[in-house]
Coordinates of C-alpha atoms in Angstrom, one line a residue:
M9 CA 121.7 159.8 131.9
G10 CA 119.5 157.2 130.2
E11 CA 116.5 158.2 132.3
K12 CA 116.8 161.8 131.3
R13 CA 116.9 160.8 127.6
A14 CA 113.9 158.5 128.1
M15 CA 112.0 161.3 129.9
A16 CA 112.8 163.7 127.1
V17 CA 111.4 161.3 124.5
V18 CA 108.2 160.8 126.6
M19 CA 107.8 164.5 126.9
F20 CA 108.3 165.0 123.2
V21 CA 105.6 162.4 122.4
M22 CA 103.2 164.0 124.8
A23 CA 103.8 167.4 123.3
Y24 CA 103.4 166.1 119.8
G25 CA 100.1 164.5 120.8
L26 CA 98.8 167.8 122.2
A27 CA 100.0 169.6 119.0
V28 CA 98.2 167.1 116.8
T29 CA 94.9 167.5 118.6
T30 CA 95.0 171.3 119.0
L31 CA 92.3 172.7 116.7
T32 CA 92.0 176.1 115.2
A33 CA 88.7 177.5 114.0
S34 CA 89.8 177.2 110.4
E35 CA 90.3 173.4 110.8
I36 CA 86.8 172.8 112.1
P37 CA 84.2 172.5 109.3
A38 CA 81.0 174.5 109.7
T39 CA 79.1 171.2 110.1
C40 CA 81.1 170.6 113.3
N41 CA 79.3 173.5 115.0
G42 CA 78.7 172.2 118.5
D43 CA 81.0 169.2 118.1
E44 CA 84.2 170.9 119.1
K45 CA 84.4 169.0 122.4
L46 CA 84.1 165.7 120.6
L47 CA 87.0 166.6 118.4
S48 CA 89.1 168.0 121.2
Y49 CA 88.4 165.5 124.0
C50 CA 88.6 162.5 121.8
G51 CA 91.7 163.6 119.8
V52 CA 94.3 161.5 121.7
Y53 CA 92.1 158.4 121.3
L54 CA 91.3 159.1 117.6
V55 CA 94.9 159.6 116.6
N56 CA 95.8 156.4 118.4
I57 CA 97.9 157.8 121.2
K58 CA 95.6 156.4 123.9
P59 CA 94.2 152.9 123.5
N60 CA 90.9 153.8 125.2
P61 CA 88.8 156.9 125.1
S62 CA 88.7 159.0 128.3
S63 CA 85.5 159.7 130.2
D64 CA 85.6 163.3 128.9
C65 CA 85.8 161.9 125.4
C66 CA 82.9 159.6 125.9
N67 CA 80.7 162.3 127.5
A68 CA 81.5 164.7 124.6
A69 CA 80.8 161.9 122.0
S70 CA 77.6 160.9 123.7
D71 CA 76.4 164.5 123.7
A72 CA 77.3 165.1 120.1
F73 CA 75.7 161.8 118.8
K74 CA 72.6 162.3 120.9
R75 CA 72.2 165.9 119.6
A76 CA 72.8 164.6 116.0
M77 CA 70.2 161.9 116.3
A78 CA 67.6 164.2 117.8
V79 CA 67.2 166.1 114.6
A80 CA 64.1 164.6 113.0
N81 CA 65.0 165.0 109.3
G82 CA 68.4 163.3 109.6
Q83 CA 70.3 166.5 109.0
G84 CA 72.1 166.2 112.4
V85 CA 73.4 162.7 111.5
R86 CA 74.5 164.0 108.1
D87 CA 76.2 166.9 109.7
I88 CA 78.2 164.9 112.3
C89 CA 79.2 162.4 109.7
N90 CA 80.4 165.2 107.4
C91 CA 82.2 166.7 110.3
L92 CA 84.1 163.5 111.1
R93 CA 84.8 162.8 107.4
V94 CA 86.1 166.3 106.7
A95 CA 88.0 167.0 110.0
G96 CA 89.3 163.5 110.6
P97 CA 92.0 163.3 107.9
G98 CA 93.3 166.8 108.6
L99 CA 93.6 165.9 112.3
N100 CA 95.2 162.5 111.6
F101 CA 92.2 160.6 113.1
K102 CA 92.4 156.9 112.4
E103 CA 89.3 155.7 110.6
D104 CA 89.1 152.5 112.6
K105 CA 89.1 154.6 115.8
L106 CA 86.3 156.8 114.5
V107 CA 84.2 153.7 113.7
S108 CA 84.9 152.1 117.1
L109 CA 84.3 155.2 119.2
P110 CA 80.6 154.7 119.9
D111 CA 81.2 151.0 121.0
A112 CA 84.3 152.0 123.0
C113 CA 82.1 154.5 124.9
G114 CA 79.0 152.3 125.1
I115 CA 76.9 154.7 122.9
K116 CA 74.0 153.2 120.9
L117 CA 73.6 154.8 117.5
S118 CA 70.6 154.9 115.2
F119 CA 72.9 154.9 112.2
S120 CA 75.9 152.9 110.9
M121 CA 79.2 154.4 111.9
P122 CA 81.1 152.7 109.0
L123 CA 78.6 154.2 106.5
C124 CA 79.0 157.5 108.3
I125 CA 82.8 157.6 108.0
F126 CA 83.3 155.8 104.7
G127 CA 80.1 157.0 102.9
Q128 CA 78.1 154.9 100.6

């Protein structure tokens, strides 16, 4: 009987994790256009359900950050930072996880993630 109860708790936690990371179009700021995979695939890491990002998360993060850094005038970096600052709290993303994501995935950035997340 105890095993069934434990399994029920595990299933609830997993379902909650999926519910927390499910996005609707209205929850994604316009500046996140193209970064939906980053938000979706990295959700379980960023809400602190998983201790390490998945390979899908790292691939999505790498694509999003590379795309942002490729915009010459810096607008791409401003957009992804704004996306993470605006979407993060509503999705219960932990700020320390947002800041550590590039390092956890081995992504080299041309900008400061703490400044990106916390502003100036």
